[in-house]
Coordinates of C-alpha atoms and ligand atoms in Angstrom, one line a residue:
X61 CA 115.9 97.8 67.8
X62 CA 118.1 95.0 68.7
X63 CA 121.7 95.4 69.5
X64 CA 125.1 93.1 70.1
X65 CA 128.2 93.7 70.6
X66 CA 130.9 91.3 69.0
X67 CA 134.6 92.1 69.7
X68 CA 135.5 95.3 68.1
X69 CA 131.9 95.7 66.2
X70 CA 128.9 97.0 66.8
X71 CA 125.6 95.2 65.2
X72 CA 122.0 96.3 65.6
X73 CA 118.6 95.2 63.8
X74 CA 117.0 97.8 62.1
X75 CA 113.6 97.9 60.3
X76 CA 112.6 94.2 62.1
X77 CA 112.1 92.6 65.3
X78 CA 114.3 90.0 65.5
X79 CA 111.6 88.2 68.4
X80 CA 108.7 88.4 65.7
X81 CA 109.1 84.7 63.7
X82 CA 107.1 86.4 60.7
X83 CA 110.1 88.7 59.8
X84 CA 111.4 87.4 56.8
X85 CA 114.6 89.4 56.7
X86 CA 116.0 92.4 59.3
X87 CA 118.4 94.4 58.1
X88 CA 121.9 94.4 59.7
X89 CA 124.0 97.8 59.8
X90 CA 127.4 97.0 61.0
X91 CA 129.5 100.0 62.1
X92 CA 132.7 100.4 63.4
X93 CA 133.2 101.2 67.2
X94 CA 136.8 102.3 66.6
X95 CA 136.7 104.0 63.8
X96 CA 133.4 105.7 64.3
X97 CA 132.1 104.9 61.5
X98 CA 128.2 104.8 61.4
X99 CA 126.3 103.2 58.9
X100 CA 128.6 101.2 56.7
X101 CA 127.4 99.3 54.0
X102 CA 124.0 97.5 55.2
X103 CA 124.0 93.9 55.4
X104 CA 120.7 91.6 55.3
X105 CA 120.2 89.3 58.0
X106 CA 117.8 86.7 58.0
X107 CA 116.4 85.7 61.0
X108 CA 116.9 81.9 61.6
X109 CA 114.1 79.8 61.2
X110 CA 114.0 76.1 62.3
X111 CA 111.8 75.2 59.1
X112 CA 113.7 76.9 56.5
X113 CA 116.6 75.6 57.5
X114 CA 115.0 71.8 57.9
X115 CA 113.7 71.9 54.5
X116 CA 117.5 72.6 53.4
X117 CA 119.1 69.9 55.5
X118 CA 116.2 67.6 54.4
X119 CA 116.7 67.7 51.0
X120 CA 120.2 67.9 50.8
X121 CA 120.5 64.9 53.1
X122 CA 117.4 62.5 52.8
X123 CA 117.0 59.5 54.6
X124 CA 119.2 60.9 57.3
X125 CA 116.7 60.5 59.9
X126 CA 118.1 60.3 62.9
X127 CA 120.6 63.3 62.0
X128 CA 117.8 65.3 61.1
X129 CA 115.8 64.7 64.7
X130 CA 118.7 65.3 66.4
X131 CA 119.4 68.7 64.3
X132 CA 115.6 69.7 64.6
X133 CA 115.5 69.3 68.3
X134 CA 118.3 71.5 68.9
X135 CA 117.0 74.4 66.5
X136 CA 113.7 74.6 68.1
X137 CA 114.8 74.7 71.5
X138 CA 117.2 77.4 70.9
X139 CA 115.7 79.4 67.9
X140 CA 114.3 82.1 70.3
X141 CA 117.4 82.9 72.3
X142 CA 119.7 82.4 68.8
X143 CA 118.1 85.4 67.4
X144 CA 118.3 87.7 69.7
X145 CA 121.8 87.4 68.5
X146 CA 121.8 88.3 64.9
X147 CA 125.8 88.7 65.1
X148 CA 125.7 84.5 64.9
X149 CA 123.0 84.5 61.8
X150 CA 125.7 87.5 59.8
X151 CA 128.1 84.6 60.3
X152 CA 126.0 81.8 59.4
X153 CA 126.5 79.7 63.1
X154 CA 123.8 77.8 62.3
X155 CA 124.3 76.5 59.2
X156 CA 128.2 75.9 60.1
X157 CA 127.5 74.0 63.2
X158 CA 124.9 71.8 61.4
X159 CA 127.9 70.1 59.0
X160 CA 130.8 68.3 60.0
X161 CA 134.1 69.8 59.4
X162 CA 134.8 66.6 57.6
X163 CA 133.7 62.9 57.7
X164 CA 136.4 59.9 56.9
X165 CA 134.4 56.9 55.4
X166 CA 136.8 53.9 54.8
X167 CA 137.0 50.4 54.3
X168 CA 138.3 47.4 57.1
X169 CA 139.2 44.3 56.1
X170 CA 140.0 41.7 58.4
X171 CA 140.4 37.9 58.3
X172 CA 137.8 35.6 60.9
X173 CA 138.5 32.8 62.8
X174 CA 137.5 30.4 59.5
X175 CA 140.6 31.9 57.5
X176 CA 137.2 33.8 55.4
X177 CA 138.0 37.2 54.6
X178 CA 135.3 39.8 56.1
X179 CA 135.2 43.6 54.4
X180 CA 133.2 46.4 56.8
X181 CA 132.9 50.1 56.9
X182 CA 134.1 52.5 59.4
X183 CA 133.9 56.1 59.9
X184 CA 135.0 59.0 61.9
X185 CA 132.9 62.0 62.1
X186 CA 135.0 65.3 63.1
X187 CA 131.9 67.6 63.6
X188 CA 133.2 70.9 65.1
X189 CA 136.8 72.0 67.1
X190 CA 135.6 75.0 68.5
X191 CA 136.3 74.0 71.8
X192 CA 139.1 71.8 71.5
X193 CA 140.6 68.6 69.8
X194 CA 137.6 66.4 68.1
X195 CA 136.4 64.0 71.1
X196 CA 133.3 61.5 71.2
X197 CA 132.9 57.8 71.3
X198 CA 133.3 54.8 68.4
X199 CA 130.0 53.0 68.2
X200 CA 130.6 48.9 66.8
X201 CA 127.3 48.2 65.3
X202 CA 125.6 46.2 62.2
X203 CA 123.2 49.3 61.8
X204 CA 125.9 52.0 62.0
X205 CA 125.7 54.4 59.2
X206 CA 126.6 57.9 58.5
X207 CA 123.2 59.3 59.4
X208 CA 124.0 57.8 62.8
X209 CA 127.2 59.1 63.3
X210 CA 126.3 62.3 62.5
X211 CA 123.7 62.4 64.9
X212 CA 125.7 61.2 67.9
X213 CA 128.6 63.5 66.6
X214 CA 126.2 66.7 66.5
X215 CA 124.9 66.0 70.0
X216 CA 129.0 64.8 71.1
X217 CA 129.2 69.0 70.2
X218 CA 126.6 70.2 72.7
X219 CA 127.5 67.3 75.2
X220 CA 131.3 68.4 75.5
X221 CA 130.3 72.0 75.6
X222 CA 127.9 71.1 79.0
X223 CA 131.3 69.8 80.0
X224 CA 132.8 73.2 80.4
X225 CA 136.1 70.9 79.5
X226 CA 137.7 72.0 76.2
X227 CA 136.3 69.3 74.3
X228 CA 135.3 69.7 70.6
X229 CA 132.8 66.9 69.1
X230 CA 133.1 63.8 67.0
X231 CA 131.8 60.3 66.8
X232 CA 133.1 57.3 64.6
X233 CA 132.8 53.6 64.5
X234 CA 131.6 50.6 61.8
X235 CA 128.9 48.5 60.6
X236 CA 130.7 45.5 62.3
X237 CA 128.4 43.3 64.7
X238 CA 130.5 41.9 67.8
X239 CA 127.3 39.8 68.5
X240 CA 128.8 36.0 68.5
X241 CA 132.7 36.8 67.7
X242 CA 135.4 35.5 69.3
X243 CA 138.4 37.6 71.1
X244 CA 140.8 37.2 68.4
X245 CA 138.5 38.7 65.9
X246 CA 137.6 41.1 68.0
X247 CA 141.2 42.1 68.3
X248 CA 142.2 41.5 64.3
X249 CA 138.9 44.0 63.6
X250 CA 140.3 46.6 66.3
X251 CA 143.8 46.5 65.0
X252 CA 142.4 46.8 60.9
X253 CA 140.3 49.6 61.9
X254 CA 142.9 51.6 63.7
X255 CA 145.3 50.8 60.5
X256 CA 142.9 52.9 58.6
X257 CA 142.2 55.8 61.1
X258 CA 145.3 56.4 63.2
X259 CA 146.9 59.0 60.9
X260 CA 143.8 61.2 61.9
X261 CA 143.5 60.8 65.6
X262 CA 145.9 61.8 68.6
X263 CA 145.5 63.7 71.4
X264 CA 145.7 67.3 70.1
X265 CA 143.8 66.1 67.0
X266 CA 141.0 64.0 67.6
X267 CA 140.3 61.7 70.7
X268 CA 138.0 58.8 70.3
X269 CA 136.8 56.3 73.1
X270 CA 134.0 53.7 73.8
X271 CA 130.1 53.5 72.7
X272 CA 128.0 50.3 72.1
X273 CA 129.6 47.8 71.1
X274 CA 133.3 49.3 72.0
X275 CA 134.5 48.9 75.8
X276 CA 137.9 48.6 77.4
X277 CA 138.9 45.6 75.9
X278 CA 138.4 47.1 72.4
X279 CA 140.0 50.5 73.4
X280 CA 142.8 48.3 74.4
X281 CA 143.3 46.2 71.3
X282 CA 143.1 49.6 69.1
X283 CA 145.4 51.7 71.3
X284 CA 148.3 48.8 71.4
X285 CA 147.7 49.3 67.2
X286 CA 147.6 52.8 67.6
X287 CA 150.8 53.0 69.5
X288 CA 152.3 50.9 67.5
X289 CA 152.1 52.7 64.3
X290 CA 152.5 56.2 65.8
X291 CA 155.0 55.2 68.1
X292 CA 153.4 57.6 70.8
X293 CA 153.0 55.9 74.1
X294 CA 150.4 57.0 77.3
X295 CA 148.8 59.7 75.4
X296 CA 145.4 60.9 75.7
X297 CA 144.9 59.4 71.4
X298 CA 142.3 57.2 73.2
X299 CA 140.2 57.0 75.9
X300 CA 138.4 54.2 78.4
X301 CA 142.3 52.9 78.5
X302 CA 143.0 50.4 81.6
X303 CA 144.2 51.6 85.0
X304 CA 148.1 50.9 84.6
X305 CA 149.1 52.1 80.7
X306 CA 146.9 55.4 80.5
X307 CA 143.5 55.1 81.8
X308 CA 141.6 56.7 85.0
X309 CA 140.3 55.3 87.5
X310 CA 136.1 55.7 87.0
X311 CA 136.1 55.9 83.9
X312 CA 134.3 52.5 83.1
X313 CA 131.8 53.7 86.1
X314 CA 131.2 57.6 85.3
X315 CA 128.6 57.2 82.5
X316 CA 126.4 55.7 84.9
X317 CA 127.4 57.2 87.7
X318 CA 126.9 60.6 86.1
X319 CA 123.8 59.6 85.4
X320 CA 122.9 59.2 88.9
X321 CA 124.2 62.2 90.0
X322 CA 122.0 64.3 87.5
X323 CA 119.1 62.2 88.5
X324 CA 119.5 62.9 92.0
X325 CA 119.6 66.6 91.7
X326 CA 116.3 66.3 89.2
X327 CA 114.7 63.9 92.1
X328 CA 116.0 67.0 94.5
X329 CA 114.6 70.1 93.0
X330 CA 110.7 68.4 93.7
X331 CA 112.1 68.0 97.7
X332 CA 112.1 64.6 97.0
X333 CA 114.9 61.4 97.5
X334 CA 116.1 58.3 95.7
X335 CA 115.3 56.4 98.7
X336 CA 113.4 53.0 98.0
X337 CA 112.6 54.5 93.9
X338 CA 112.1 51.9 91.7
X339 CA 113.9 52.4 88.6
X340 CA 114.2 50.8 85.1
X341 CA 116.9 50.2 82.8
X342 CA 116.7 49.7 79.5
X343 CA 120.5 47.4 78.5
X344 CA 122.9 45.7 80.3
X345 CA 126.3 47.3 79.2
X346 CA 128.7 49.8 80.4
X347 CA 126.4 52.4 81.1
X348 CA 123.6 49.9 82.7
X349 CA 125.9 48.9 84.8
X350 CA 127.5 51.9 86.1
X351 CA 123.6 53.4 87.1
X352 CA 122.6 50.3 88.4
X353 CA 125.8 50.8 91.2
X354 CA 125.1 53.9 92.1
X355 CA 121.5 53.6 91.9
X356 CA 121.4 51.2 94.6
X357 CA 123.9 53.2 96.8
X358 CA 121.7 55.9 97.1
X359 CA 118.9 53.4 98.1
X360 CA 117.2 52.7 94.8
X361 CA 115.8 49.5 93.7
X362 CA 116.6 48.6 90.4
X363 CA 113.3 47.0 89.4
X364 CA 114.5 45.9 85.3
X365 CA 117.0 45.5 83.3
X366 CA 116.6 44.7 79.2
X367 CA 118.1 43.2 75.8
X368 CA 117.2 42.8 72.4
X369 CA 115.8 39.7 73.5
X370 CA 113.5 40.9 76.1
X371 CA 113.1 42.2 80.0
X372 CA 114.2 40.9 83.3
X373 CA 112.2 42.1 86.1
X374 CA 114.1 42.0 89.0
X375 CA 111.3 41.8 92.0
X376 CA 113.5 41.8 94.9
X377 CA 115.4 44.8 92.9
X378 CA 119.2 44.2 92.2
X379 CA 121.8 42.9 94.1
X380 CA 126.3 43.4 94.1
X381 CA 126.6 39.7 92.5
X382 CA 123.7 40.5 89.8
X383 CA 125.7 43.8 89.0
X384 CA 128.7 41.9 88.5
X385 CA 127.0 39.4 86.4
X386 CA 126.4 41.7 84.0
X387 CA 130.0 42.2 83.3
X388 CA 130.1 38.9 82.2
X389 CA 127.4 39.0 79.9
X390 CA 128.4 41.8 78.2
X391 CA 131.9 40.0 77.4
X392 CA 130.2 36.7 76.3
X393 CA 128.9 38.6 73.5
X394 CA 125.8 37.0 73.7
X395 CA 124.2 40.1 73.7
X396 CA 121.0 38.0 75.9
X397 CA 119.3 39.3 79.0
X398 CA 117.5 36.4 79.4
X399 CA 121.6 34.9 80.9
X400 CA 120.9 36.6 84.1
X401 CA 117.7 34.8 85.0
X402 CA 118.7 31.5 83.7
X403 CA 121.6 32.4 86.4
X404 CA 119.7 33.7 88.7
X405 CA 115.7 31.7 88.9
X406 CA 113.6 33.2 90.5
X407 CA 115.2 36.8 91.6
X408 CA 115.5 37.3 87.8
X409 CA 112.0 36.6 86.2
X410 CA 112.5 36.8 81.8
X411 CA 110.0 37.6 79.6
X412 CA 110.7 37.9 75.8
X413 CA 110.0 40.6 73.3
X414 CA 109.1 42.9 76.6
X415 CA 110.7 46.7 76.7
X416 CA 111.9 47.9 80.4
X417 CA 109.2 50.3 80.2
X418 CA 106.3 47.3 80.8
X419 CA 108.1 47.2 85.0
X420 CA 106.3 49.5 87.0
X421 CA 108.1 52.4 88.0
X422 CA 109.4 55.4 89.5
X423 CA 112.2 56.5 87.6
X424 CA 112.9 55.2 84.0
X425 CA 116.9 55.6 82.5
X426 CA 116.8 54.3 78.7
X427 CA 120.6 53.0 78.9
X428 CA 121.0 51.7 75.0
X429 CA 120.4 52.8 72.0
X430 CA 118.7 55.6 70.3
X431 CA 114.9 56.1 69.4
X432 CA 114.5 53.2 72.2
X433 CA 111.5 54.7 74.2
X434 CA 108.7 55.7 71.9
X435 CA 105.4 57.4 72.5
X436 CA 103.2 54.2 73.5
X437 CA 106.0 53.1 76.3
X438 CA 105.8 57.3 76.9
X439 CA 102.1 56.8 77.8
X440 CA 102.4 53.1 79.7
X441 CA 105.0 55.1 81.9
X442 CA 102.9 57.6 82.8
X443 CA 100.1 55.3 83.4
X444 CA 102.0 53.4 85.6
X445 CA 103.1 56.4 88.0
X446 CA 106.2 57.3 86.6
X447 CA 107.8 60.2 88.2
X448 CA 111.2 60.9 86.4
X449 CA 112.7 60.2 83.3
X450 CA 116.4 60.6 82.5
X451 CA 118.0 59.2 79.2
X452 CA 121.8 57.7 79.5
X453 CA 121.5 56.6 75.8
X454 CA 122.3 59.0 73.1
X455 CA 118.5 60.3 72.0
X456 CA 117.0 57.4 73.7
X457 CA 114.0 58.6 73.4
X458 CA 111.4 59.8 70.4
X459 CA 110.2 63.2 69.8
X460 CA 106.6 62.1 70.9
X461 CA 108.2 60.0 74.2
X462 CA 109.5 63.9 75.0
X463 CA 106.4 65.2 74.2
X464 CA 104.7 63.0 76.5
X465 CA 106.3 63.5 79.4
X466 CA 106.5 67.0 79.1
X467 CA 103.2 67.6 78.5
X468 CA 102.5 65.3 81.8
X469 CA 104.9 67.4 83.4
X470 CA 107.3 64.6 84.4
X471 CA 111.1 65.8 84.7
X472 CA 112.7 65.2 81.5
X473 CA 116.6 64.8 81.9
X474 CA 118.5 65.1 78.2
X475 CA 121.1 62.7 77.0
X476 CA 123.3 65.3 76.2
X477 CA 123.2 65.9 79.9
X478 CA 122.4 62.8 81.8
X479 CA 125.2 61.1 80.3
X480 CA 127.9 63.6 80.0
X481 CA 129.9 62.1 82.8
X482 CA 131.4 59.7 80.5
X483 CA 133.2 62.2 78.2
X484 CA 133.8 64.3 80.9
X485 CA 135.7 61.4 82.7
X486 CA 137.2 60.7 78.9
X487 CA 138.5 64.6 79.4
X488 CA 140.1 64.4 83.0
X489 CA 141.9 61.2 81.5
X490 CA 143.8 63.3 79.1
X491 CA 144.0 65.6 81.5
X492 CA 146.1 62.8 83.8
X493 CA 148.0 61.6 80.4
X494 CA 149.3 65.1 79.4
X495 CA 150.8 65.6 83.0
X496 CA 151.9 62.0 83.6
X497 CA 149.9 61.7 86.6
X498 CA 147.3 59.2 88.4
X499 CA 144.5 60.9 90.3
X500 CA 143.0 58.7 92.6
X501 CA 139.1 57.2 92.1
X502 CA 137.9 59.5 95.2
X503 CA 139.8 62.4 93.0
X504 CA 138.2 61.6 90.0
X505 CA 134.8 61.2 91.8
X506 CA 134.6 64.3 93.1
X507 CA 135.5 66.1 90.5
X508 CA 133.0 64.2 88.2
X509 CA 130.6 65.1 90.8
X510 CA 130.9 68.9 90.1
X511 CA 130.6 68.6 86.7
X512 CA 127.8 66.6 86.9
X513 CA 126.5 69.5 89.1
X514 CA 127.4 72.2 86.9
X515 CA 125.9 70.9 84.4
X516 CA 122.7 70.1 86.1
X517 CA 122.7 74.0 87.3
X518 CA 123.3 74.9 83.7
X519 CA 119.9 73.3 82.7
X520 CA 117.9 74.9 84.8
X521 CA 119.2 78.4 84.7
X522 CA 118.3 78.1 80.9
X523 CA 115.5 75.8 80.9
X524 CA 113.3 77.4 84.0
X525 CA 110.1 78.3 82.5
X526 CA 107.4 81.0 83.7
X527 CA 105.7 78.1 85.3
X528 CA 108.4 77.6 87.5
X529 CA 109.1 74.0 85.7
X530 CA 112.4 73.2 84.5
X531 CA 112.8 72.3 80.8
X532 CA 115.4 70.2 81.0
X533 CA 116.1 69.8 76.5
X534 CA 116.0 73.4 76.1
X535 CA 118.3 74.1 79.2
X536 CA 120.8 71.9 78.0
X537 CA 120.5 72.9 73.8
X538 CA 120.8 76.7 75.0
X539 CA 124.0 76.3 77.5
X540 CA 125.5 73.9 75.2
X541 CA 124.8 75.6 71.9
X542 CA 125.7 79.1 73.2
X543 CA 129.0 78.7 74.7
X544 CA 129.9 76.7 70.8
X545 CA 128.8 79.7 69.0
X546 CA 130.7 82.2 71.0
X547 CA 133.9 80.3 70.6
X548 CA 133.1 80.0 66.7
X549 CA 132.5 84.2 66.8
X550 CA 135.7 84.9 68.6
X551 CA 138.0 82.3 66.4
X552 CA 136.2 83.9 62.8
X553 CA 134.4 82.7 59.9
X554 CA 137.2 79.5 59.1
Ligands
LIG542 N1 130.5 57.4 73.8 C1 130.4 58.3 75.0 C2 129.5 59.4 74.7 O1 128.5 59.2 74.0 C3 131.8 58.7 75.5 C4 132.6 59.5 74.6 C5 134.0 59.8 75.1 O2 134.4 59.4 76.2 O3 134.8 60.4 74.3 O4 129.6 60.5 75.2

């Protein structure tokens, strides 16, 4: 027999065994503590079952692909521990936390710099409040979709939870491609897009901030719009703001930063350093650049750096002008890699159509996009002595990439993880905006630091395995996932 407790009631499992996966259905007597009552009407509970539930999502949303490898990874990491807890399968958790609580899908319209009128889509995914306002990035890209969104916006969930900040999840953004435009349609597309969403966001309501595609100067040009229309002014509405009219200090650096600080307790736990590592990024953005910083103040060498267009092997590793130069590339909107060794011959060697992953490594941080890393750059990797891999993109790499590693017995760090400094910086900047106060960057640091850390201990309490090794994915899907579920009990079946 199997029992919970769950506020005022007592639940228990009788005639199954909620740890055998053959048991179809348990049966779930629900009896009243208070009133001692015993044996109330008896409820059938189903035990939850990763490809039950699969087949259901699949076929009520195909061709969501990315959505459903996001959802699937999740359920099988935390299928065991979820149903040991039938109280969360009587009130359907799962199959709550797997929709959004709504998705807005609208049209932007916006005029170029040749007076030609250009029509996109934009979206914003508000995927559970359970532990506060909706919060999670806008992602600008010519491939964004709603499968996309409500991938990122499922993992936002399990990311803000890691947090221990009371963040809820959501993601948003539009198919528009910022590859080649100039600043003032940048800023015309910001200000139409916000037109469209602004009713829906604020800081109590729903927070949104950067992703590809959407750095400071875009949070700028859509939180002047946003101010404008909802004549609120230095609110937490948005995030990534500029030091001076709202923002925090670290916030541009704390993706990658956080990155680093996970990394280093990872690199720690084998009694090992980040002394002289050679480590490979994969982009040259935000979150590149922030890693690529700290990185090298702990004494790594960043060894590569990557585009669409190819990989720059760096053999001397990185150096302060190099990370600066990527600031400029990013707001040329070229969107080239190959720019930092036409400016830098020689320290900066370009070769086109190559991943990151081809650069001989210790330490390998996809920084860009999703699905990024598959199974053959898994297995070069490995074959070229790789002994840690952390992902700062969203799901950078593929179920079989995962697979690899783990199987070779590589540390694995998790996106939802690895990169949680960003939105955990995003929640100590409304934190600053709701009491009208500046922390300063060593504040902000530190404090980044110890969440960084507590997440990092999170993972391993729930990820050690009998081996002693730590699974990293299933560390962070059960603390993440659990602490959402509780809050979703106590607050009732809404
Ligand atoms: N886009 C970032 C993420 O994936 C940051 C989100 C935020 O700051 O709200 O977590």
């Amino acid at each position: 027999m199997l029992e919970s407790e769950q506020g005022k009631r007592k639940y228990f499992v009788e005639n199954g065994n909620c740890s055998n996966k053959n048991t179809t259905f348990a049966t779930l007597s629900i009896s009243s503590k208070l009133s001692n009552t015993t044996n109330k009407p008896l409820i059938k509970v189903k035990q939850m079952k990763v490809n039950e539930i699969m087949t259901a999502l699949e076929a009520k949303h195909p061709g969501e692909n990315e959505y459903l490898q996001a959802v699937r990874e999740v359920l099988e990491t935390i299928e065991e521990e979820y149903n040991k807890h039938p109280e969360f399968e009587a009130a359907k958790i799962v199959e709550r936390i797997v929709e959004p609580d709504r998705i807005f899908k609208f049209r932007v319209v916006w005029v170029d710099d040749k007076g030609q009128t250009q029509v996109n889509l934009g979206y914003r995914v508000q995927y559970n409040a359970a532990l506060g306002a909706y919060k999670g990035g806008l992602r600008f890209h010519p491939k964004v979709n709603e499968s996309m969104l409500k991938f990122l916006g499922f993992e936002q969930i399990f990311k803000n939870s890691l947090t221990n900040l009371p963040l809820g999840g959501g993601k948003g953004g539009a198919d528009f491609d910022p590859t080649g435009k100039s600043d003032a349609e940048i800023m015309r597309f910001c200000q139409a897009f916000v037109y469209e969403l602004w009713r829906n966001i604020g800081p109590d309501q729903d927070s949104p901030a950067g992703d590809v595609g959407v750095g400071g100067r875009e949070i700028g040009y859509m939180y002047g719009m946003y101010k404008k229309l909802a004549r609120e002014h230095s609110t937490g509405a948005l995030t990534g703001k500029s030091y001076g009219w709202g923002g925090s200090l670290m916030r541009p650096e704390a993706t990658g930063f956080g990155a680093v600080y996970y990394v280093k307790h990872m690199v720690e736990e084998k009694g090992d350093t980040l002394e002289g590592k050679r480590v490979a990024l994969s982009g040259f953005g935000n979150v590149a650049w922030g890693a690529a910083q700290k990185a090298c103040e702990f004494g790594a060498k960043v060894v590569a750096i990557s585009g669409p267009d190819g990989v720059c092997e760096l053999p001397e590793g990185i150096n302060a002008e190099m990370i600066n130069y990527m600031l400029d590339m990013r707001a040329s909107n070229r969107n080239k890699v190959q720019d930092m060794a036409d400016k830098f011959p020689g320290k900066a060697i370009f070769t086109p159509g190559k991943k990151a992953w081809s650069v001989k490594c210790d330490i390998a941080m996809p920084c860009a996009f999703q699905n990024e890393l598959a199974e053959e750059d898994a297995k070069m990797l490995i074959a070229n002595g790789v002994k840690y891999v952390a992902e700062v993109s969203n799901m950078g790499c593929q179920p079989g990439a995962i697979a690899a590693f783990q199987a070779a017995k590589i540390p694995f760090g998790p996106g939802k993880a690895v990169n949680a400094g960003g939105v955990a910086t995003s929640g100590l900047e409304i934190c600053q905006n709701a009491g009208h106060i500046n922390w300063t960057a060593k504040e902000v640091d530190e404090k980044l630091k110890k969440i960084m850390s507590d997440i990092y201990d999170q993972c391993v309490k729930y990820g050690k395995q009998a081996d002693g090794t730590i699974n990293y994915v299933k560390g962070a899907n059960i603390a993440g996932f659990m602490r959402v579920a509780h809050a979703m009990m106590a607050q009732g079946i809404i």
